[in-house]
Coordinates of C-alpha atoms and ligand atoms in Angstrom, one line a residue:
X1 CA 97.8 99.6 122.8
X2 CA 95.4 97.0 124.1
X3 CA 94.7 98.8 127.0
X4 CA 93.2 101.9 125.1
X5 CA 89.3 102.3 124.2
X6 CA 90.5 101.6 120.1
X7 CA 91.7 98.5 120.9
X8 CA 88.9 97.2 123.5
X9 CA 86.2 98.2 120.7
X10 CA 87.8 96.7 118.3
X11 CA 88.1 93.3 120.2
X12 CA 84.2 94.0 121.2
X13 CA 83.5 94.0 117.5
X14 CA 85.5 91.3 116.4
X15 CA 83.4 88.9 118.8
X16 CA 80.0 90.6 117.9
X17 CA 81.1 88.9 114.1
X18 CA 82.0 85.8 115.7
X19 CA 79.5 82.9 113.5
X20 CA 79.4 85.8 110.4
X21 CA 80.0 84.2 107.2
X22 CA 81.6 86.2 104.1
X23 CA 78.5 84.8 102.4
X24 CA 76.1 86.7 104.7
X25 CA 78.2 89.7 104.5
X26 CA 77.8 90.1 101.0
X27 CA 74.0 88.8 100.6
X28 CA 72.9 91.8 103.2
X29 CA 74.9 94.4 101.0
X30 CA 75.0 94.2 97.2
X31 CA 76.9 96.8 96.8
X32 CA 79.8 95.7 99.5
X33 CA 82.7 95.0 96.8
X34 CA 82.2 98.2 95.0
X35 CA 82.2 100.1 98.4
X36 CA 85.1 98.3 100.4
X37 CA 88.0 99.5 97.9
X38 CA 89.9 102.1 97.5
X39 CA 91.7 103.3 94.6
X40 CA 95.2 105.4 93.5
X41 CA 96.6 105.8 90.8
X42 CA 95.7 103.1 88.4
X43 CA 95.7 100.7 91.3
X44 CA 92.8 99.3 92.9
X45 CA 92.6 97.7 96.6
X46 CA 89.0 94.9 96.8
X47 CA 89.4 94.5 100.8
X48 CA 85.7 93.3 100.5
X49 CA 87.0 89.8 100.9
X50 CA 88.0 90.2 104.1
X51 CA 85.5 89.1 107.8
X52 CA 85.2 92.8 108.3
X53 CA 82.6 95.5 107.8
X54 CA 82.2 99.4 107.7
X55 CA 81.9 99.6 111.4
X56 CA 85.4 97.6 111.1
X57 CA 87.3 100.1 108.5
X58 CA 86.0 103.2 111.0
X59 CA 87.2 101.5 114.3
X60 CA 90.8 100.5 112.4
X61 CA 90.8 104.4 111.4
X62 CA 90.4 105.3 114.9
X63 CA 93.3 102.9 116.0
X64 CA 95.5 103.9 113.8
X65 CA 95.0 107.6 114.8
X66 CA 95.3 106.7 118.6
X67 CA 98.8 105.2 117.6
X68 CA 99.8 108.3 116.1
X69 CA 100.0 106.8 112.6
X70 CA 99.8 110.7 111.4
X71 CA 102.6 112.0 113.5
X72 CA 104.9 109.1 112.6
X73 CA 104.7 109.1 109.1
X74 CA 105.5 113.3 109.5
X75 CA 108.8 112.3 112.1
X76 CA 109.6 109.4 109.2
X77 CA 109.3 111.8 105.6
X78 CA 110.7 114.7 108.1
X79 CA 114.3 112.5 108.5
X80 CA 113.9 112.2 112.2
X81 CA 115.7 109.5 113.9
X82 CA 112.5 106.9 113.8
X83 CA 115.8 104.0 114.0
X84 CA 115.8 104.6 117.4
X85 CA 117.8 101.5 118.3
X86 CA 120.3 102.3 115.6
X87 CA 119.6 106.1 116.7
X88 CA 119.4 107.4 112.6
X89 CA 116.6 108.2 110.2
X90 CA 114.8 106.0 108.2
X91 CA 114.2 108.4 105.6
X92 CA 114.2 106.1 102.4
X93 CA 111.2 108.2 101.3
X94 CA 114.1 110.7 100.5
X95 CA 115.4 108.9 97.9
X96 CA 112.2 109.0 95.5
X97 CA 111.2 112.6 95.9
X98 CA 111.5 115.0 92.5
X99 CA 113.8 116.8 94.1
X100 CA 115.9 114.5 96.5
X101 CA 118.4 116.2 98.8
X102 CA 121.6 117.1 96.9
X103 CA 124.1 113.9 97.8
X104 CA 121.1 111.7 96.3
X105 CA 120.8 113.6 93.1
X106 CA 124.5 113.0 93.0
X107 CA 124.6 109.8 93.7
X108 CA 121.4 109.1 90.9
X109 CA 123.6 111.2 88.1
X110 CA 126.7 109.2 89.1
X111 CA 124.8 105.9 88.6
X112 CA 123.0 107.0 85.6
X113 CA 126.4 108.1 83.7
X114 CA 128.0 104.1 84.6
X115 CA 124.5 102.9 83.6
X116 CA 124.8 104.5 80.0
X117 CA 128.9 103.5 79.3
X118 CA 128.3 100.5 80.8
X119 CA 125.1 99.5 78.5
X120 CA 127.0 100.9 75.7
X121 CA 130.3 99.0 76.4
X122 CA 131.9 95.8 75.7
X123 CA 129.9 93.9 78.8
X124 CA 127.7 91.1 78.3
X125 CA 127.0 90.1 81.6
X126 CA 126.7 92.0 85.1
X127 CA 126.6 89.9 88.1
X128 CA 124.9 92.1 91.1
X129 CA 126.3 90.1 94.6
X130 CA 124.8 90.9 97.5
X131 CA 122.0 89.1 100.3
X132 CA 119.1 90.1 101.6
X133 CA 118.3 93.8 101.1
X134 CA 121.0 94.4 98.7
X135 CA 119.8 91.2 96.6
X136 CA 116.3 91.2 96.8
X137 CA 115.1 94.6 95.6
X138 CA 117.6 94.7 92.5
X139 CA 116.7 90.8 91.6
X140 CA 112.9 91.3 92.2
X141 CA 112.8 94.7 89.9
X142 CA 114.9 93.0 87.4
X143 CA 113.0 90.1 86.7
X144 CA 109.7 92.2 87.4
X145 CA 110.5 94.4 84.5
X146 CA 111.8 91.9 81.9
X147 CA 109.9 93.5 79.1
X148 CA 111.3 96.5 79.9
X149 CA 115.0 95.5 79.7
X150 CA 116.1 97.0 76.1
X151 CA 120.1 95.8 76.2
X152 CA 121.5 92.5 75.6
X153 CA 123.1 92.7 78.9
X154 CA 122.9 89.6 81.3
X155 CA 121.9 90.7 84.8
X156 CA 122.3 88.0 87.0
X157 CA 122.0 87.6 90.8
X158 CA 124.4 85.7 93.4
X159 CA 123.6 85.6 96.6
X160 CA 124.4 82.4 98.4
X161 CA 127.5 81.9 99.8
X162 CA 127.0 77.8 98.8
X163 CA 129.4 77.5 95.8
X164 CA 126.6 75.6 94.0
X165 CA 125.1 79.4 93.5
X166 CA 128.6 80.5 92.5
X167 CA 128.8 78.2 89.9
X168 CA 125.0 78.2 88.6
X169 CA 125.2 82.1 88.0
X170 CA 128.6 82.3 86.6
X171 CA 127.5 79.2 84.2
X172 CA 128.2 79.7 80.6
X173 CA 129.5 83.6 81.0
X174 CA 132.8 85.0 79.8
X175 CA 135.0 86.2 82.7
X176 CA 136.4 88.6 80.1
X177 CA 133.1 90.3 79.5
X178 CA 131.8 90.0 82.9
X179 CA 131.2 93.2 85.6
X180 CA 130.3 92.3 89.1
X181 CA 128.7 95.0 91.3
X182 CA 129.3 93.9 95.4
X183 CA 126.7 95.3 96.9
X184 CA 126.6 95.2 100.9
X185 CA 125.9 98.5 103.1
X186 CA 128.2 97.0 105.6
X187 CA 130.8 95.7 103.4
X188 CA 131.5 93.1 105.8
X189 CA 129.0 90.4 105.0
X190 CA 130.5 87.2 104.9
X191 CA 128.2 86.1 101.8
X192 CA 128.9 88.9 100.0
X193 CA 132.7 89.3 100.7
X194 CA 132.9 85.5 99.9
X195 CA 131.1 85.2 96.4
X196 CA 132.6 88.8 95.6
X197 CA 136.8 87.5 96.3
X198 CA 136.0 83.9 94.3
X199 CA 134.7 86.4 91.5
X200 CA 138.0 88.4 91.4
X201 CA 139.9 85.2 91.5
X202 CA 137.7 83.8 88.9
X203 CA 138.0 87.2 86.4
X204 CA 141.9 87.1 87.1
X205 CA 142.6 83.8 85.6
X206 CA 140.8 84.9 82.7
X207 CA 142.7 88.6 82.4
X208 CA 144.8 88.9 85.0
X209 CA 145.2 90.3 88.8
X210 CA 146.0 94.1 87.0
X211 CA 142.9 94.2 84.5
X212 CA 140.6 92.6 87.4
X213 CA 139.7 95.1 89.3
X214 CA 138.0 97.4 86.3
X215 CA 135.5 94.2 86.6
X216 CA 134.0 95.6 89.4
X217 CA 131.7 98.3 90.8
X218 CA 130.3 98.2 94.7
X219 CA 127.5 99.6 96.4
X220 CA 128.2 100.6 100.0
X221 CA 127.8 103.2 102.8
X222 CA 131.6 102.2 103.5
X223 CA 133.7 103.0 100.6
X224 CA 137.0 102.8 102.2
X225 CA 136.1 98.9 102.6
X226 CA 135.3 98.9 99.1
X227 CA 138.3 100.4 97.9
X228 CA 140.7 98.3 100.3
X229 CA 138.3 95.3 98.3
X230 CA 140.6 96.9 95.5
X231 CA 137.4 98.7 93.6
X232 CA 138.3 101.8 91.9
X233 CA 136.7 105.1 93.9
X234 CA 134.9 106.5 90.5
X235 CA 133.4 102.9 90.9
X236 CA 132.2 103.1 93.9
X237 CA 128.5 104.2 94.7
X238 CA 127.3 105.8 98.0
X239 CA 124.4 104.7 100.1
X240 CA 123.7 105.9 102.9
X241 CA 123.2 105.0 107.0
X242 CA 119.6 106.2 106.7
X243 CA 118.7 103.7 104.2
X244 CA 117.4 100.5 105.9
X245 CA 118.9 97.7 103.6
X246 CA 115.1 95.9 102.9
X247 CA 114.1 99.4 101.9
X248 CA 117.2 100.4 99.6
X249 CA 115.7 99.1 95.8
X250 CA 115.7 103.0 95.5
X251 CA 118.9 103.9 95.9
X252 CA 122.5 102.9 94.3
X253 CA 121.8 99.4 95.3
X254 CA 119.2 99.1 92.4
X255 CA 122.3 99.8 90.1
X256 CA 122.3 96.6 89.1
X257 CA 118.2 97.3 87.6
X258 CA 119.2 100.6 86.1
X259 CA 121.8 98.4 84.2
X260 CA 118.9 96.4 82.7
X261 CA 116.1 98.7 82.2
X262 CA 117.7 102.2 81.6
X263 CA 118.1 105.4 83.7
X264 CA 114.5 106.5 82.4
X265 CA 113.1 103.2 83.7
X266 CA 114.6 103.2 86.9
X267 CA 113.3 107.4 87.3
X268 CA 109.6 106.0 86.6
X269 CA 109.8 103.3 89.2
X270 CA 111.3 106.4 91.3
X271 CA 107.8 108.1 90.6
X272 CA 106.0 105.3 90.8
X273 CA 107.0 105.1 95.0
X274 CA 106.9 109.2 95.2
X275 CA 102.9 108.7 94.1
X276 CA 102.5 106.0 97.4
X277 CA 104.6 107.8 99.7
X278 CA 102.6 111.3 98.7
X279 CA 99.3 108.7 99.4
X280 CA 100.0 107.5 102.1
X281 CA 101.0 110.8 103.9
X282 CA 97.8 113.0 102.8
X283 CA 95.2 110.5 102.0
X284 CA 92.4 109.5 104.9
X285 CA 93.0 106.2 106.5
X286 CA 89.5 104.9 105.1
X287 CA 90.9 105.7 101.4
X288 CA 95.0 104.8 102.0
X289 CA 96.1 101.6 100.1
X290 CA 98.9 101.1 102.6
X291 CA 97.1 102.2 105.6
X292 CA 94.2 100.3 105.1
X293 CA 96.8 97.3 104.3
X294 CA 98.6 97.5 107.5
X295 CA 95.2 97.5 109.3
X296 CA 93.9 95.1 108.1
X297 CA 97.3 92.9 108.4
X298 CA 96.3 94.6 112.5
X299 CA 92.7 93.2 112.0
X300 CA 93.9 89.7 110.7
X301 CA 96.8 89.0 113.0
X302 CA 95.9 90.4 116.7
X303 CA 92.0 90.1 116.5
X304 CA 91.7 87.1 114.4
X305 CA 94.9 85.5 115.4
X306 CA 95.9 84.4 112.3
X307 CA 99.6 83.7 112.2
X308 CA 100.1 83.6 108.8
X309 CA 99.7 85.6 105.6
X310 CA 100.4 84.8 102.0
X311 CA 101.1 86.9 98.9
X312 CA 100.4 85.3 96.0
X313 CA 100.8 87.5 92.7
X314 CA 99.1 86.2 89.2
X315 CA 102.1 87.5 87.4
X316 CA 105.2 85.4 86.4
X317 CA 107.4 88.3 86.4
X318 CA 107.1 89.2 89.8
X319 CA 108.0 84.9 91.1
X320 CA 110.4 86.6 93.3
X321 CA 107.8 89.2 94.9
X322 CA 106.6 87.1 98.3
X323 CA 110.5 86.5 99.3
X324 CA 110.9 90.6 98.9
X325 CA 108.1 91.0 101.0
X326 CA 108.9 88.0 102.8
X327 CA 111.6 89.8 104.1
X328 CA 110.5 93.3 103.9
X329 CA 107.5 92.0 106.6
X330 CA 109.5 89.3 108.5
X331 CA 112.6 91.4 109.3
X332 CA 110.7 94.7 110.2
X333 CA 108.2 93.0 112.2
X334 CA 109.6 90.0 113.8
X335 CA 109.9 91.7 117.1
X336 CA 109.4 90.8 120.6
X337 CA 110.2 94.3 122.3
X338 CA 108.8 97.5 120.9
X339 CA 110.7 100.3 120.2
X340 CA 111.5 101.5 124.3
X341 CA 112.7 98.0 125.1
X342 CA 110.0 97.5 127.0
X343 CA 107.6 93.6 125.7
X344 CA 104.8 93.6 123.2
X345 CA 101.7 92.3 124.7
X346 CA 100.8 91.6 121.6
X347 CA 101.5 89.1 118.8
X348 CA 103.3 91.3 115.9
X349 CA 104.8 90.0 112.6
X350 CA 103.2 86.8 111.0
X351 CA 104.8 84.3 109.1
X352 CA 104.9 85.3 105.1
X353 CA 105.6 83.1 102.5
X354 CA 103.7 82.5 98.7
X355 CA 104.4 82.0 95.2
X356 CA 103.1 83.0 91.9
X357 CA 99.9 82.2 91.1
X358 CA 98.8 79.6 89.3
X359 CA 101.7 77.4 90.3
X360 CA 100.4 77.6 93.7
X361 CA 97.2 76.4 92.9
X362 CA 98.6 72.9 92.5
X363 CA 100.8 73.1 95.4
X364 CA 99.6 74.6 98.5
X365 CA 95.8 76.2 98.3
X366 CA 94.5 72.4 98.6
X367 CA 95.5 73.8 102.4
X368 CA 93.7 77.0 101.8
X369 CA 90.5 76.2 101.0
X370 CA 90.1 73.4 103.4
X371 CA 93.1 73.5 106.2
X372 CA 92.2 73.8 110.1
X373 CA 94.1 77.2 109.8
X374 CA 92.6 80.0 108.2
X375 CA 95.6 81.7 106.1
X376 CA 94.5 85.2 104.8
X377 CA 95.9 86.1 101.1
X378 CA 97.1 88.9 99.1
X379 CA 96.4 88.2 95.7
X380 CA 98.3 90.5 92.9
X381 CA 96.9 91.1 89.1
X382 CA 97.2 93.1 86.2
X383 CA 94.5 94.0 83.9
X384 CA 96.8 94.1 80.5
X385 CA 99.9 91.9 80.2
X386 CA 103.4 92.7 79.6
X387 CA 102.9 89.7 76.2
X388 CA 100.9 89.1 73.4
X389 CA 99.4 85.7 74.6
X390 CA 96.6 87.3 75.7
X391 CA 94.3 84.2 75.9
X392 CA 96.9 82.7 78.8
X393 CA 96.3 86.3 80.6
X394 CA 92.5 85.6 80.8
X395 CA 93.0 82.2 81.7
X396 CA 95.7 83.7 84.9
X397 CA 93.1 86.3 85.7
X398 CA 90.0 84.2 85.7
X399 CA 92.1 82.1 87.8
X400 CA 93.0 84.9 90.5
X401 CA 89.2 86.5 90.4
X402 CA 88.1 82.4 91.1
X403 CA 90.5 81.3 94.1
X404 CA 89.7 84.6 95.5
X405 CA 85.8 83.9 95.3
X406 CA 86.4 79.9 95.9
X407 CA 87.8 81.1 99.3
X408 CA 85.4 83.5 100.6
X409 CA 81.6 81.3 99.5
X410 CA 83.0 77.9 99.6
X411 CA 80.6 75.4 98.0
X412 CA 79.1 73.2 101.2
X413 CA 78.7 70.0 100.2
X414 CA 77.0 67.8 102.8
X415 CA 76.9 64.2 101.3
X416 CA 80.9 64.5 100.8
X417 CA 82.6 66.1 103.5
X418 CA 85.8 65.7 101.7
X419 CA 84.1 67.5 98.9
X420 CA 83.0 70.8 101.1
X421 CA 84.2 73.8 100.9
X422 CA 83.7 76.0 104.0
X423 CA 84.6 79.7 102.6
X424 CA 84.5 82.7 104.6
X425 CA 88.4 82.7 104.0
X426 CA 89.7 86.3 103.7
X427 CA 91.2 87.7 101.0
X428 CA 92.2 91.0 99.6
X429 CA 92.8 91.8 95.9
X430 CA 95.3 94.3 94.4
X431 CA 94.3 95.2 90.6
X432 CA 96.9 97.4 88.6
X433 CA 96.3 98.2 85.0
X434 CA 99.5 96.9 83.9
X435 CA 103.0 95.6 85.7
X436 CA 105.2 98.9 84.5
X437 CA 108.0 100.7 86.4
X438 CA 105.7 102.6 87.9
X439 CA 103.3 100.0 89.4
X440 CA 106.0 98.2 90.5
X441 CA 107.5 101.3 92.4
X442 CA 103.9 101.5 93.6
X443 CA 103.7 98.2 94.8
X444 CA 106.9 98.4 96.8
X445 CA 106.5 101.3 98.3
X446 CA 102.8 100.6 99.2
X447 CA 104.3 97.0 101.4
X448 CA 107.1 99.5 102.5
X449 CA 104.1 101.8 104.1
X450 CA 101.9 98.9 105.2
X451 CA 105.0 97.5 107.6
X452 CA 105.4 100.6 109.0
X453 CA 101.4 101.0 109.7
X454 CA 101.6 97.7 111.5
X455 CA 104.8 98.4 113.1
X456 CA 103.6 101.8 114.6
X457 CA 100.3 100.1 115.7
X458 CA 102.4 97.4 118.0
X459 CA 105.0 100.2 119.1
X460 CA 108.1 98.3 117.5
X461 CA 110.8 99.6 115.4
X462 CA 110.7 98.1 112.2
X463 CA 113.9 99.1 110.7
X464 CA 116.5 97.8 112.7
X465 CA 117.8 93.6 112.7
X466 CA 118.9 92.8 115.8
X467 CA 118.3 89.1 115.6
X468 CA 119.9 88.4 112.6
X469 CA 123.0 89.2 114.8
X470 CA 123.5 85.9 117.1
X471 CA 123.6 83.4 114.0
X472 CA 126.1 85.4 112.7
X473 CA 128.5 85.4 115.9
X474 CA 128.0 81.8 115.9
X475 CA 128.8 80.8 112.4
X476 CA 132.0 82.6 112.3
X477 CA 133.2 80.9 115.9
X478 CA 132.3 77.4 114.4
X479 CA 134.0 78.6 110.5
X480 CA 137.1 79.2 112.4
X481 CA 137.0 75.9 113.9
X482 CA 136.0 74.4 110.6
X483 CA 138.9 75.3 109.0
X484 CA 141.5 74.8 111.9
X485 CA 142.6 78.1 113.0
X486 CA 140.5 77.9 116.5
X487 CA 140.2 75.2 118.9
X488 CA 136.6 73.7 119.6
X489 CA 134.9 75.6 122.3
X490 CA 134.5 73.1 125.5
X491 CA 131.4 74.6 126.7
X492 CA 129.3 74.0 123.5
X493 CA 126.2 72.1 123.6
X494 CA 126.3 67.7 122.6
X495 CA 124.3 68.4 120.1
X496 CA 126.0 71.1 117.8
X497 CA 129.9 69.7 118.8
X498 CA 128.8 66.5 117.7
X499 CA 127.2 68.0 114.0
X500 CA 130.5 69.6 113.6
X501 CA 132.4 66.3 114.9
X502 CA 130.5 64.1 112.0
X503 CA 130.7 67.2 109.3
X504 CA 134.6 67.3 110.0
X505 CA 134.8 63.5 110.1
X506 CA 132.8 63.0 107.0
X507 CA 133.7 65.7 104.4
Ligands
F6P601 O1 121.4 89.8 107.7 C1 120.7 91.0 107.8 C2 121.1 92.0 106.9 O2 121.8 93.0 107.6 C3 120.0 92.6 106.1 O3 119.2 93.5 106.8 C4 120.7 93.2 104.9 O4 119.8 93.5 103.9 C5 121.7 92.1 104.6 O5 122.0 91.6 105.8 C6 122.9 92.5 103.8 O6 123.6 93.5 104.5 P1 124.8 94.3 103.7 O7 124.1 95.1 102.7 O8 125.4 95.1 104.8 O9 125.7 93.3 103.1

């Protein structure tokens, strides 16, 4: 892409704002942060804060056009093979539409029917295992929508195969009374495979090996693995290989959500995405939330160079929201080669990390406001709260509108260096009325579309995992030799024999 006109005028205009402060920006224009938004839906998107301009937005639009952005997005919601290391579609879109293809419907019916028996039944607990993409989603949504759970279920997550997590989620719960859902795409996931046999050995001491296996339901596109597992088939819900596991919340593998918040719930979350994805395949790129994200995320990382990003949402209930898109982003975009094999000559995915606001504010934005590195921010509000404590919800917003501010104007301060605050730090501000189902379905599905933006702008494929593949090789050679039934390999490096020499020696 850097060879094409879009790109060169882009880098042109990024130098012509070289020595441009966020401060002059918005004293030449008083009306710059009521023009550089863009609204859907209930949801607002202030990119004002960022060191661009109009000339910026139109020269992004005209980028993301010479990528094709148009065309992909029609070859992604069409169910063409855009997985084209994995040669399948990515067609998670699918899965949100009012009228989903038939096995989805199926699939949604099947998991509504266990959602309502099992909400009405004897459980008090459900325990979703899973890792990564068949954690995150279900454990973000859950605690997301807290005030929407109306059972006195448990839904708890376990995802670490360290037996310290084991232990913390099972804490205090009757095995008698317990249902576990495995979820794992693969079904071969060590993690998953791991927690889920110590569960069954841990529900058949309390009711024995014959009453054990009606404690659990699994998730998987490979329900002959789940039934070996010794999981009923009625318990047994389909995904599919054209769901990406980071972009799955959607399907079955948000069972474990439905559980908490209700078939109707889950369907408005549903909605909730089908409003984004509709957006971000008919709306112009100038007005598209998730377009104009991704671009910008272009504009911040290749002609800015900033390496990092952080999303930092004012809302308790969604703590767990930067390690979904942590790795939503980090997993789709942490390649090296774009999609024909062939190098970027580009940087692609920066590093994302962040925590709810205001926690962070006594933690890490010391480094934001006056760090060497320039770390641009997603911040994440609600005008009305899911509480009555409505004084602590001004306080949390007036926070958010202030670091937001803090970091753009600074406050020079030349007698006390240590006491100056440069500004012109970007930021961009996402405002929903309220954190419901459908926001939240919004939300995800608007970071779902801004990956891809990026993604198609660098060339890459962002729905495969190829590099998560090595580590796993690895650890399973060095497990076998951990527990004796595999010699040490002679040709391994000083360092790692002599980790697993002292480990062996010392444990
Ligand atoms: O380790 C990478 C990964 O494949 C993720 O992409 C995925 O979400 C996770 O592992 C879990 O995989 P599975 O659902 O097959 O257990």
């Amino acid at each position: 892409m850097q060879d094409t006109g879009e790109w060169q005028a882009l880098g042109a205009h990024r130098e012509a704002l070289d020595g441009v402060h966020l401060r002059d920006l918005f004293e030449g224009d008083r009306h710059r942060g009521e023009r550089l938004v863009a609204e859907t839906d209930g949801l607002l998107l202030d990119f004002s804060k960022n060191l661009l301009t109009d000339e910026t937005v139109e020269l992004l639009a005209a980028l993301a056009d010479r990528a094709g952005l148009g065309h992909r997005i029609e070859a992604m919601f069409g169910g063409e093979p855009v997985n084209t290391t994995e040669n399948r579609p990515a067609w998670h879109v699918a899965l949100r539409q009012p009228n989903p293809p038939p096995e989805v419907r199926a699939e949604f019916d099947h998991m509504a029917e266990f959602a309502a028996e099992v909400r009405n039944g004897h459980w008090h607990a459900v325990v979703n295992i899973g890792i990564g993409g068949s954690d995150l989603g279900p454990a973000v949504a859950t605690a997301a929508l807290g005030a929407y759970a109306d059972t006195e279920l448990d839904v708890r997550f376990l995802s670490n195969i360290d037996g310290a997590h084991f232990r913390e989620v099972t804490q205090g719960l009757d095995p008698a009374r317990t249902l576990f859902i495995v979820v794992s795409k693969t079904f071969t996931t060590t993690e998953t495979l791991t927690n889920a046999t110590t569960a069954r050995a841990w529900v058949a001491d309390a009711v024995g090996e014959d009453a054990a296996s009606s404690h659990f339901a699994a998730v998987t596109a490979s329900p002959n693995k789940a039934q070996d597992f010794g999981i009923d088939a009625e318990s047994v819900f389909a995904m599919w290989d054209w769901v990406g596991g980071r972009y799955s919340l959607a399907s079955a593998v948000g069972l474990s959500l439905m559980l908490a918040v209700g078939s109707d719930a889950f369907s408005e979350m549903l909605a909730g995405m089908h409003q984004i994805d509709e957006h971000f395949r008919t709306a112009p790129w100038v007005e598209n939330l998730p377009a104009l994200l991704g671009l910008i995320g272009i504009w911040n990382r290749n002609f800015w160079g900033w390496p990092t990003y952080a999303v930092l949402p004012y809302s308790q209930e969604l703590a767990l929201f930067p390690a979904y898109i942590q790795q939503l982003d980090m997993e789709s975009s942490g390649k090296s080669v774009q999609a024909d094999g062939t190098p970027v000559s580009t940087p692609t995915g920066p590093v994302v990390w962040g925590q709810p606001g205001t926690n962070g504010q006594h933690a890490f934005h010391q480094l934001l406001h006056q760090g060497t590195d320039i770390v641009p921010v997603d911040f994440i509000g609600f005008c009305r709260p899911n509480h009555s404590h409505i004084g602590h919800h001004d306080l949390l917003m007036a926070n958010l509108f202030a670091q937001a501010e803090a970091l753009a104007f600074g406050a020079p301060d030349a007698g006390e260096p240590h006491r100056s605050f440069p500004g012109n730090r970007p930021s961009t501000v996402l405002l929903g009325d309220q954190l419901t189902p459908h926001s939240l379905g919004q939300l995800v599905a608007l970071y779902e579309h801004k990956v891809f933006t990026q993604a198609t702008v660098w060339g890459i494929n962002p729905f495969d995992q190829w590099g998560v593949e090595l580590g796993k090789t690895l650890a399973s050679g060095i497990a076998a030799e951990l527990t004796g039934t595999a010699a040490p390999n002679p040709t391994r490096d000083s360092s790692t024999q002599s980790l697993i020499n002292r480990f062996l020696a010392h444990r």
